[in-house]
């Protein structure tokens, strides 16, 4: 019931924040954080975790989360850019998925219209196969994809999303035609996972967290991660360590509306700096299993600009975006 | 018999006074919010997640169980009383339930829905207790081709909602299918018929369509005919409670609804809507009172309501055994589990049996609580219908828009609601059946995406559709259901000619 | 009784045909196809063709005058209710807030159903709006559209 399921998810919710301790001038900040997605998803969880950490640590006096779901964030960003202009107390959570979604949706509003503030977290993609699959590692998969990309079916998230991009890059990296991969998008995490567990597809690709409990239970085999090297808390090799030059992270970040002053921008960046160093935030990262990928201010702006160009190239090379 | 012992342990956890209180709060909140169209159990859980963060894991998960069942229940109350399905799974209930309410039989309709929900919820929770590990193995074997075959069965049975003209019924269905095309094509990421409106990218909300067609459309229609046809509502005609006859006509649909709802709900992409439609058409086929269908047949309320609640328990099968969230509410509950660092999945039963069995036990308790709370309220609910007509309909419209505003305060969404209201009005005026539109919107996109997934995996070979045993059987059922009526009609004619 | 051509029925048939055309036109502009199996164009094609055939069926019914009899229609209440909805949308779009919007919709609908006590009904709608707003924002922490009045609460 995937299509109607999202209907239940829709919602614009603001949770009145628990008033934090007033400790400094910046603590007067009353933030409004937009999660351009329905409650429950990754962006929403990021926004609500920020809300919790910001108010509990006293970095902001209050923080309110507003959900504006729709089309990979396209609806949210349009509203954010139009109604938030010049407001130094607003933030929007976004991530790599939005970069791709804005391109595939041909959104009239782009990320260039926002003011980048900071990248917060990252999650790496995991490639998994059913436990009884003949594919034992990434090299086996590479050989299979190279032999006939049509016969290797991939289950992952929405078309043009990070899962799809990673699958296409994998094919490209191992010398197969990335436009010929047999990628099957599923809309809910559960449905894709069921297809992988049931052996309906060859390989599954998604954020590591989606598969964690199945891997630990021995129902799925982890054959590769898209991190640069082996991760300390995960028992599995990266693709790079197996000789496949693919590195991609599903990062999440916050941006501010257009037209804010330099002081307002600095205040927001400072607040994020403090958030990143706070004990509360560190604890949340640990509890949720998110990797700290902190990058703020101009460095993040540069990264965002580069990633947009790179993503567009990838999407065009796999035929998901034309021109 | 391990399950028995574990369940007994779970019960001792669930009946601790604090946990009972959590279950009660959950049930009350779930029912209260569930009556709002557009705000289902998922959103309620999402709203309460930050609040429950401070509770211990056991308490908050027990509260979620209460919210879940309460929310499922609340949706049907409004469907019956004011023809406003609180969620898409309550649509089938509205079809006959509201007709019953208008005929002064709102009491029995609410009662059969409450008792049916209890019966179905209890049986399905027992199923969850004892069959979960076995059922889930079957469920994950259900591939895209099998879902497509299941959709074929559902499509064939839609004709039960058609009324007397096949052309008009099909017209309604195709309008629904056309609406189902709107939005981003999940398999290629391109938008269809959205004309660049971002609000349309995610497709048309089933609740917006259903509330627009049912509630707003009806308000317009009744208002436009007031000068010639004054509608008189009698809240109670005959008995407020179910008569012996009502019981006799309800118990089989309850069981059949449960039998449809639980297994389909356990399927990772099964959902709650399809079993309710299947149950509705099954009851219409099997009833001894076919003439009452469309005018308030109690079987048409008893069956779908049972199916609805049984599927809610079914959804927990993949969630608890595999960690697969197969509905929005399940996804929210998963987020709730994760909040405490728990990962539902194959290991959860082994690692935290106290939690899992405490949850299952509180499902039983939540179910019983709902029955105890709701039966006495039936009398109160039906009195709502005694409100003077101008205020009743004004209230219905406020209520219908409020649900949409709270769920998504976008002017575009409200415009769609109004437009669907006008559509519903026109369809009533020209005597087109309403339900097939909603059915088309729900089934069309699933049938399309599952068929395309199946054919993509098979590299375009259509034989895949009949190679799986599930799909072969389901397609056969669909075929039989399609041909049998014609065949029987032919036989009838043959016999008539012989006489 | 002689059967006459039903003009409204013909209009319906024409609208169905127009929708079929719109779907077909939209379908033909899809540029990306699936690599394997069936592409995104198949379903729109089926729906468009189906609607076109049904348009024909509806037209035949209209020519034969087979549409069910219709009662006379009172347009005033329809205009009132739709006006109420339009006012609601406008108020929410331009920041009038939830309470005023609800109050107007309530009064408009109630008037459409024959009541002639607009002031009383506005007050009732207002009270409902305030109660619901308080319930939602304070109890459920759900944000309803805010206008000048809601800011005061």
PDB file of C-alpha atoms in Angstrom, chain A residues 108-320:
ATOM      1  CA  UNK A 108      12.470  25.805 -10.581  1.00  0.00           C
ATOM      2  CA  UNK A 109      14.003  26.489  -7.158  1.00  0.00           C
ATOM      3  CA  UNK A 110      17.592  25.357  -6.669  1.00  0.00           C
ATOM      4  CA  UNK A 111      19.946  25.005  -3.749  1.00  0.00           C
ATOM      5  CA  UNK A 112      21.956  27.944  -5.095  1.00  0.00           C
ATOM      6  CA  UNK A 113      19.140  30.135  -3.823  1.00  0.00           C
ATOM      7  CA  UNK A 114      19.716  29.037  -0.236  1.00  0.00           C
ATOM      8  CA  UNK A 115      22.501  30.030   2.147  1.00  0.00           C
ATOM      9  CA  UNK A 116      24.581  26.945   3.039  1.00  0.00           C
ATOM     10  CA  UNK A 117      25.294  26.683   6.770  1.00  0.00           C
ATOM     11  CA  UNK A 118      26.700  23.299   7.735  1.00  0.00           C
ATOM     12  CA  UNK A 119      26.910  19.627   6.887  1.00  0.00           C
ATOM     13  CA  UNK A 120      26.128  17.541   9.950  1.00  0.00           C
ATOM     14  CA  UNK A 121      26.018  13.816   9.349  1.00  0.00           C
ATOM     15  CA  UNK A 122      26.708  11.180   6.766  1.00  0.00           C
ATOM     16  CA  UNK A 123      25.635   7.627   6.260  1.00  0.00           C
ATOM     17  CA  UNK A 124      27.367   5.251   3.908  1.00  0.00           C
ATOM     18  CA  UNK A 125      25.648   2.978   1.448  1.00  0.00           C
ATOM     19  CA  UNK A 126      25.787  -0.747   2.000  1.00  0.00           C
ATOM     20  CA  UNK A 127      25.567  -3.457  -0.657  1.00  0.00           C
ATOM     21  CA  UNK A 128      23.970  -6.649   0.567  1.00  0.00           C
ATOM     22  CA  UNK A 129      22.985 -10.012  -0.881  1.00  0.00           C
ATOM     23  CA  UNK A 130      20.808 -12.778   0.618  1.00  0.00           C
ATOM     24  CA  UNK A 131      22.790 -15.140   2.841  1.00  0.00           C
ATOM     25  CA  UNK A 132      22.482 -18.019   0.347  1.00  0.00           C
ATOM     26  CA  UNK A 133      23.596 -15.972  -2.658  1.00  0.00           C
ATOM     27  CA  UNK A 134      26.541 -17.283  -4.694  1.00  0.00           C
ATOM     28  CA  UNK A 135      27.950 -13.749  -4.575  1.00  0.00           C
ATOM     29  CA  UNK A 136      30.418 -13.636  -1.719  1.00  0.00           C
ATOM     30  CA  UNK A 137      32.049 -10.247  -2.093  1.00  0.00           C
ATOM     31  CA  UNK A 138      32.123  -7.088  -4.166  1.00  0.00           C
ATOM     32  CA  UNK A 139      34.446  -8.670  -6.724  1.00  0.00           C
ATOM     33  CA  UNK A 140      31.919 -11.423  -7.467  1.00  0.00           C
ATOM     34  CA  UNK A 141      29.275  -8.774  -7.919  1.00  0.00           C
ATOM     35  CA  UNK A 142      31.578  -6.751 -10.169  1.00  0.00           C
ATOM     36  CA  UNK A 143      32.189  -9.801 -12.345  1.00  0.00           C
ATOM     37  CA  UNK A 144      28.459 -10.506 -12.589  1.00  0.00           C
ATOM     38  CA  UNK A 145      27.610  -6.900 -13.482  1.00  0.00           C
ATOM     39  CA  UNK A 146      30.361  -6.820 -16.077  1.00  0.00           C
ATOM     40  CA  UNK A 147      29.233 -10.091 -17.638  1.00  0.00           C
ATOM     41  CA  UNK A 148      25.627  -8.959 -18.080  1.00  0.00           C
ATOM     42  CA  UNK A 149      24.290  -5.886 -16.264  1.00  0.00           C
ATOM     43  CA  UNK A 150      20.706  -6.873 -17.109  1.00  0.00           C
ATOM     44  CA  UNK A 151      20.875 -10.071 -15.081  1.00  0.00           C
ATOM     45  CA  UNK A 152      21.950  -8.332 -11.886  1.00  0.00           C
ATOM     46  CA  UNK A 153      18.846  -6.791 -10.339  1.00  0.00           C
ATOM     47  CA  UNK A 154      19.259  -4.082  -7.719  1.00  0.00           C
ATOM     48  CA  UNK A 155      16.667  -3.199  -5.098  1.00  0.00           C
ATOM     49  CA  UNK A 156      16.877   0.252  -3.588  1.00  0.00           C
ATOM     50  CA  UNK A 157      15.099   3.525  -2.990  1.00  0.00           C
ATOM     51  CA  UNK A 158      13.505   5.949  -5.435  1.00  0.00           C
ATOM     52  CA  UNK A 159      14.729   6.450  -8.981  1.00  0.00           C
ATOM     53  CA  UNK A 160      17.501   9.019  -9.152  1.00  0.00           C
ATOM     54  CA  UNK A 161      18.119   8.812  -5.420  1.00  0.00           C
ATOM     55  CA  UNK A 162      21.414   8.093  -3.737  1.00  0.00           C
ATOM     56  CA  UNK A 163      20.908   4.301  -3.918  1.00  0.00           C
ATOM     57  CA  UNK A 164      20.322   4.479  -7.651  1.00  0.00           C
ATOM     58  CA  UNK A 165      23.281   6.786  -8.199  1.00  0.00           C
ATOM     59  CA  UNK A 166      25.564   4.481  -6.211  1.00  0.00           C
ATOM     60  CA  UNK A 167      24.414   1.442  -8.217  1.00  0.00           C
ATOM     61  CA  UNK A 168      25.056   3.279 -11.481  1.00  0.00           C
ATOM     62  CA  UNK A 169      28.480   4.413 -10.320  1.00  0.00           C
ATOM     63  CA  UNK A 170      29.306   0.841  -9.329  1.00  0.00           C
ATOM     64  CA  UNK A 171      28.529  -0.363 -12.839  1.00  0.00           C
ATOM     65  CA  UNK A 172      30.546   2.454 -14.351  1.00  0.00           C
ATOM     66  CA  UNK A 173      33.491   1.745 -12.065  1.00  0.00           C
ATOM     67  CA  UNK A 174      33.660  -1.953 -12.944  1.00  0.00           C
ATOM     68  CA  UNK A 175      33.522  -1.279 -16.656  1.00  0.00           C
ATOM     69  CA  UNK A 176      29.864  -1.995 -17.417  1.00  0.00           C
ATOM     70  CA  UNK A 177      27.400   0.352 -19.108  1.00  0.00           C
ATOM     71  CA  UNK A 178      25.723   2.310 -16.270  1.00  0.00           C
ATOM     72  CA  UNK A 179      22.643   3.013 -18.402  1.00  0.00           C
ATOM     73  CA  UNK A 180      22.037  -0.720 -18.670  1.00  0.00           C
ATOM     74  CA  UNK A 181      21.798  -1.550 -14.968  1.00  0.00           C
ATOM     75  CA  UNK A 182      18.585  -3.295 -13.911  1.00  0.00           C
ATOM     76  CA  UNK A 183      17.667  -1.100 -10.978  1.00  0.00           C
ATOM     77  CA  UNK A 184      14.249  -1.661  -9.340  1.00  0.00           C
ATOM     78  CA  UNK A 185      13.128   1.279  -7.195  1.00  0.00           C
ATOM     79  CA  UNK A 186      10.929   0.586  -4.178  1.00  0.00           C
ATOM     80  CA  UNK A 187       9.224   3.357  -2.284  1.00  0.00           C
ATOM     81  CA  UNK A 188       9.335   2.040   1.246  1.00  0.00           C
ATOM     82  CA  UNK A 189      12.368   0.635   3.018  1.00  0.00           C
ATOM     83  CA  UNK A 190      10.385  -2.391   4.130  1.00  0.00           C
ATOM     84  CA  UNK A 191       9.310  -3.390   0.661  1.00  0.00           C
ATOM     85  CA  UNK A 192      12.820  -3.303  -0.760  1.00  0.00           C
ATOM     86  CA  UNK A 193      14.140  -5.278   2.189  1.00  0.00           C
ATOM     87  CA  UNK A 194      11.426  -7.914   1.735  1.00  0.00           C
ATOM     88  CA  UNK A 195      12.371  -8.280  -1.929  1.00  0.00           C
ATOM     89  CA  UNK A 196      16.020  -8.806  -0.990  1.00  0.00           C
ATOM     90  CA  UNK A 197      15.255 -11.264   1.819  1.00  0.00           C
ATOM     91  CA  UNK A 198      12.908 -13.172  -0.465  1.00  0.00           C
ATOM     92  CA  UNK A 199      15.639 -13.485  -3.072  1.00  0.00           C
ATOM     93  CA  UNK A 200      13.578 -11.616  -5.666  1.00  0.00           C
ATOM     94  CA  UNK A 201      16.572  -9.456  -6.573  1.00  0.00           C
ATOM     95  CA  UNK A 202      20.304 -10.063  -6.788  1.00  0.00           C
ATOM     96  CA  UNK A 203      21.582  -7.275  -4.601  1.00  0.00           C
ATOM     97  CA  UNK A 204      20.207  -4.638  -2.270  1.00  0.00           C
ATOM     98  CA  UNK A 205      21.581  -1.158  -1.848  1.00  0.00           C
ATOM     99  CA  UNK A 206      20.657   1.353   0.818  1.00  0.00           C
ATOM    100  CA  UNK A 207      21.963   3.070   3.918  1.00  0.00           C
ATOM    101  CA  UNK A 208      23.737   0.652   6.262  1.00  0.00           C
ATOM    102  CA  UNK A 209      21.175   1.260   9.027  1.00  0.00           C
ATOM    103  CA  UNK A 210      18.373  -0.230   6.921  1.00  0.00           C
ATOM    104  CA  UNK A 211      20.152  -3.572   6.787  1.00  0.00           C
ATOM    105  CA  UNK A 212      21.951  -3.645  10.111  1.00  0.00           C
ATOM    106  CA  UNK A 213      19.689  -5.991  12.044  1.00  0.00           C
ATOM    107  CA  UNK A 214      19.364  -8.404   9.111  1.00  0.00           C
ATOM    108  CA  UNK A 215      23.137  -8.515   8.651  1.00  0.00           C
ATOM    109  CA  UNK A 216      23.645  -9.184  12.342  1.00  0.00           C
ATOM    110  CA  UNK A 217      21.032 -11.937  12.244  1.00  0.00           C
ATOM    111  CA  UNK A 218      22.865 -13.578   9.380  1.00  0.00           C
ATOM    112  CA  UNK A 219      20.008 -13.216   6.899  1.00  0.00           C
ATOM    113  CA  UNK A 220      21.893 -10.828   4.655  1.00  0.00           C
ATOM    114  CA  UNK A 221      25.559 -10.719   3.716  1.00  0.00           C
ATOM    115  CA  UNK A 222      27.285  -7.350   3.622  1.00  0.00           C
ATOM    116  CA  UNK A 223      29.550  -7.303   0.584  1.00  0.00           C
ATOM    117  CA  UNK A 224      30.677  -3.707   0.525  1.00  0.00           C
ATOM    118  CA  UNK A 225      30.367  -0.219   1.954  1.00  0.00           C
ATOM    119  CA  UNK A 226      30.800   3.033   0.073  1.00  0.00           C
ATOM    120  CA  UNK A 227      33.110   4.530   2.681  1.00  0.00           C
ATOM    121  CA  UNK A 228      36.765   5.332   2.001  1.00  0.00           C
ATOM    122  CA  UNK A 229      38.051   2.637   4.339  1.00  0.00           C
ATOM    123  CA  UNK A 230      36.717   0.108   6.804  1.00  0.00           C
ATOM    124  CA  UNK A 231      34.494   1.721   9.397  1.00  0.00           C
ATOM    125  CA  UNK A 232      35.385   1.094  13.027  1.00  0.00           C
ATOM    126  CA  UNK A 233      31.969  -0.069  14.190  1.00  0.00           C
ATOM    127  CA  UNK A 234      30.909  -2.097  11.160  1.00  0.00           C
ATOM    128  CA  UNK A 235      32.170  -5.562  10.368  1.00  0.00           C
ATOM    129  CA  UNK A 236      32.691  -5.333   6.622  1.00  0.00           C
ATOM    130  CA  UNK A 237      35.051  -4.064   3.972  1.00  0.00           C
ATOM    131  CA  UNK A 238      34.654  -0.940   1.936  1.00  0.00           C
ATOM    132  CA  UNK A 239      34.379  -1.181  -1.832  1.00  0.00           C
ATOM    133  CA  UNK A 240      37.610   0.776  -2.130  1.00  0.00           C
ATOM    134  CA  UNK A 241      39.462  -1.825  -0.091  1.00  0.00           C
ATOM    135  CA  UNK A 242      38.181  -4.410  -2.553  1.00  0.00           C
ATOM    136  CA  UNK A 243      39.611  -2.487  -5.477  1.00  0.00           C
ATOM    137  CA  UNK A 244      36.437  -0.744  -6.629  1.00  0.00           C
ATOM    138  CA  UNK A 245      36.935   2.978  -6.651  1.00  0.00           C
ATOM    139  CA  UNK A 246      33.504   4.079  -5.419  1.00  0.00           C
ATOM    140  CA  UNK A 247      33.013   6.435  -2.550  1.00  0.00           C
ATOM    141  CA  UNK A 248      29.678   8.054  -1.864  1.00  0.00           C
ATOM    142  CA  UNK A 249      27.950   9.255   1.286  1.00  0.00           C
ATOM    143  CA  UNK A 250      24.374  10.163   1.965  1.00  0.00           C
ATOM    144  CA  UNK A 251      25.054  13.360   3.867  1.00  0.00           C
ATOM    145  CA  UNK A 252      22.626  15.595   5.672  1.00  0.00           C
ATOM    146  CA  UNK A 253      23.059  19.295   6.196  1.00  0.00           C
ATOM    147  CA  UNK A 254      21.269  22.502   7.090  1.00  0.00           C
ATOM    148  CA  UNK A 255      20.800  25.584   4.953  1.00  0.00           C
ATOM    149  CA  UNK A 256      19.360  29.029   5.715  1.00  0.00           C
ATOM    150  CA  UNK A 257      17.016  31.140   3.572  1.00  0.00           C
ATOM    151  CA  UNK A 258      18.358  33.497   0.906  1.00  0.00           C
ATOM    152  CA  UNK A 259      19.044  37.164   1.603  1.00  0.00           C
ATOM    153  CA  UNK A 260      20.226  36.924   5.207  1.00  0.00           C
ATOM    154  CA  UNK A 261      22.922  39.308   6.433  1.00  0.00           C
ATOM    155  CA  UNK A 262      26.507  38.267   7.067  1.00  0.00           C
ATOM    156  CA  UNK A 263      25.946  38.609  10.828  1.00  0.00           C
ATOM    157  CA  UNK A 264      22.866  36.410  10.712  1.00  0.00           C
ATOM    158  CA  UNK A 265      24.790  33.815   8.744  1.00  0.00           C
ATOM    159  CA  UNK A 266      27.649  33.941  11.217  1.00  0.00           C
ATOM    160  CA  UNK A 267      25.274  33.512  14.142  1.00  0.00           C
ATOM    161  CA  UNK A 268      23.779  30.403  12.539  1.00  0.00           C
ATOM    162  CA  UNK A 269      27.172  28.930  11.673  1.00  0.00           C
ATOM    163  CA  UNK A 270      28.329  29.609  15.242  1.00  0.00           C
ATOM    164  CA  UNK A 271      25.260  27.913  16.613  1.00  0.00           C
ATOM    165  CA  UNK A 272      25.956  24.858  14.473  1.00  0.00           C
ATOM    166  CA  UNK A 273      29.600  24.860  15.566  1.00  0.00           C
ATOM    167  CA  UNK A 274      28.432  24.815  19.164  1.00  0.00           C
ATOM    168  CA  UNK A 275      25.846  22.153  18.404  1.00  0.00           C
ATOM    169  CA  UNK A 276      28.475  19.927  16.882  1.00  0.00           C
ATOM    170  CA  UNK A 277      30.650  20.224  19.969  1.00  0.00           C
ATOM    171  CA  UNK A 278      27.808  19.732  22.423  1.00  0.00           C
ATOM    172  CA  UNK A 279      27.566  16.637  24.562  1.00  0.00           C
ATOM    173  CA  UNK A 280      23.880  16.251  23.680  1.00  0.00           C
ATOM    174  CA  UNK A 281      24.559  16.084  19.950  1.00  0.00           C
ATOM    175  CA  UNK A 282      27.409  13.613  20.364  1.00  0.00           C
ATOM    176  CA  UNK A 283      25.113  11.354  22.320  1.00  0.00           C
ATOM    177  CA  UNK A 284      22.409  11.540  19.658  1.00  0.00           C
ATOM    178  CA  UNK A 285      24.881  10.706  16.895  1.00  0.00           C
ATOM    179  CA  UNK A 286      25.971   7.674  18.849  1.00  0.00           C
ATOM    180  CA  UNK A 287      22.433   6.521  19.614  1.00  0.00           C
ATOM    181  CA  UNK A 288      21.276   6.881  16.011  1.00  0.00           C
ATOM    182  CA  UNK A 289      24.445   5.442  14.506  1.00  0.00           C
ATOM    183  CA  UNK A 290      25.051   8.558  12.395  1.00  0.00           C
ATOM    184  CA  UNK A 291      28.569   9.445  11.362  1.00  0.00           C
ATOM    185  CA  UNK A 292      29.759  12.913  12.200  1.00  0.00           C
ATOM    186  CA  UNK A 293      30.569  14.669   8.920  1.00  0.00           C
ATOM    187  CA  UNK A 294      30.762  18.206  10.194  1.00  0.00           C
ATOM    188  CA  UNK A 295      31.712  20.883   7.709  1.00  0.00           C
ATOM    189  CA  UNK A 296      30.540  24.457   8.082  1.00  0.00           C
ATOM    190  CA  UNK A 297      30.454  27.864   6.437  1.00  0.00           C
ATOM    191  CA  UNK A 298      32.388  28.451   3.233  1.00  0.00           C
ATOM    192  CA  UNK A 299      33.933  24.982   3.184  1.00  0.00           C
ATOM    193  CA  UNK A 300      30.455  23.490   3.133  1.00  0.00           C
ATOM    194  CA  UNK A 301      29.292  25.978   0.488  1.00  0.00           C
ATOM    195  CA  UNK A 302      32.144  24.888  -1.740  1.00  0.00           C
ATOM    196  CA  UNK A 303      31.390  21.213  -1.127  1.00  0.00           C
ATOM    197  CA  UNK A 304      27.704  21.718  -1.904  1.00  0.00           C
ATOM    198  CA  UNK A 305      28.453  23.489  -5.182  1.00  0.00           C
ATOM    199  CA  UNK A 306      30.854  20.733  -6.256  1.00  0.00           C
ATOM    200  CA  UNK A 307      28.486  17.948  -5.302  1.00  0.00           C
ATOM    201  CA  UNK A 308      25.688  19.502  -7.346  1.00  0.00           C
ATOM    202  CA  UNK A 309      27.882  19.542 -10.450  1.00  0.00           C
ATOM    203  CA  UNK A 310      29.072  15.992  -9.817  1.00  0.00           C
ATOM    204  CA  UNK A 311      25.561  14.666  -9.237  1.00  0.00           C
ATOM    205  CA  UNK A 312      24.263  16.261 -12.400  1.00  0.00           C
ATOM    206  CA  UNK A 313      27.040  14.613 -14.390  1.00  0.00           C
ATOM    207  CA  UNK A 314      26.276  11.233 -12.864  1.00  0.00           C
ATOM    208  CA  UNK A 315      22.536  11.536 -13.427  1.00  0.00           C
ATOM    209  CA  UNK A 316      23.115  12.518 -17.037  1.00  0.00           C
ATOM    210  CA  UNK A 317      25.620   9.734 -17.642  1.00  0.00           C
ATOM    211  CA  UNK A 318      23.110   7.133 -16.420  1.00  0.00           C
ATOM    212  CA  UNK A 319      20.271   8.659 -18.416  1.00  0.00           C
ATOM    213  CA  UNK A 320      18.176   9.809 -15.462  1.00  0.00           C
TER     214      UNK A 320
END
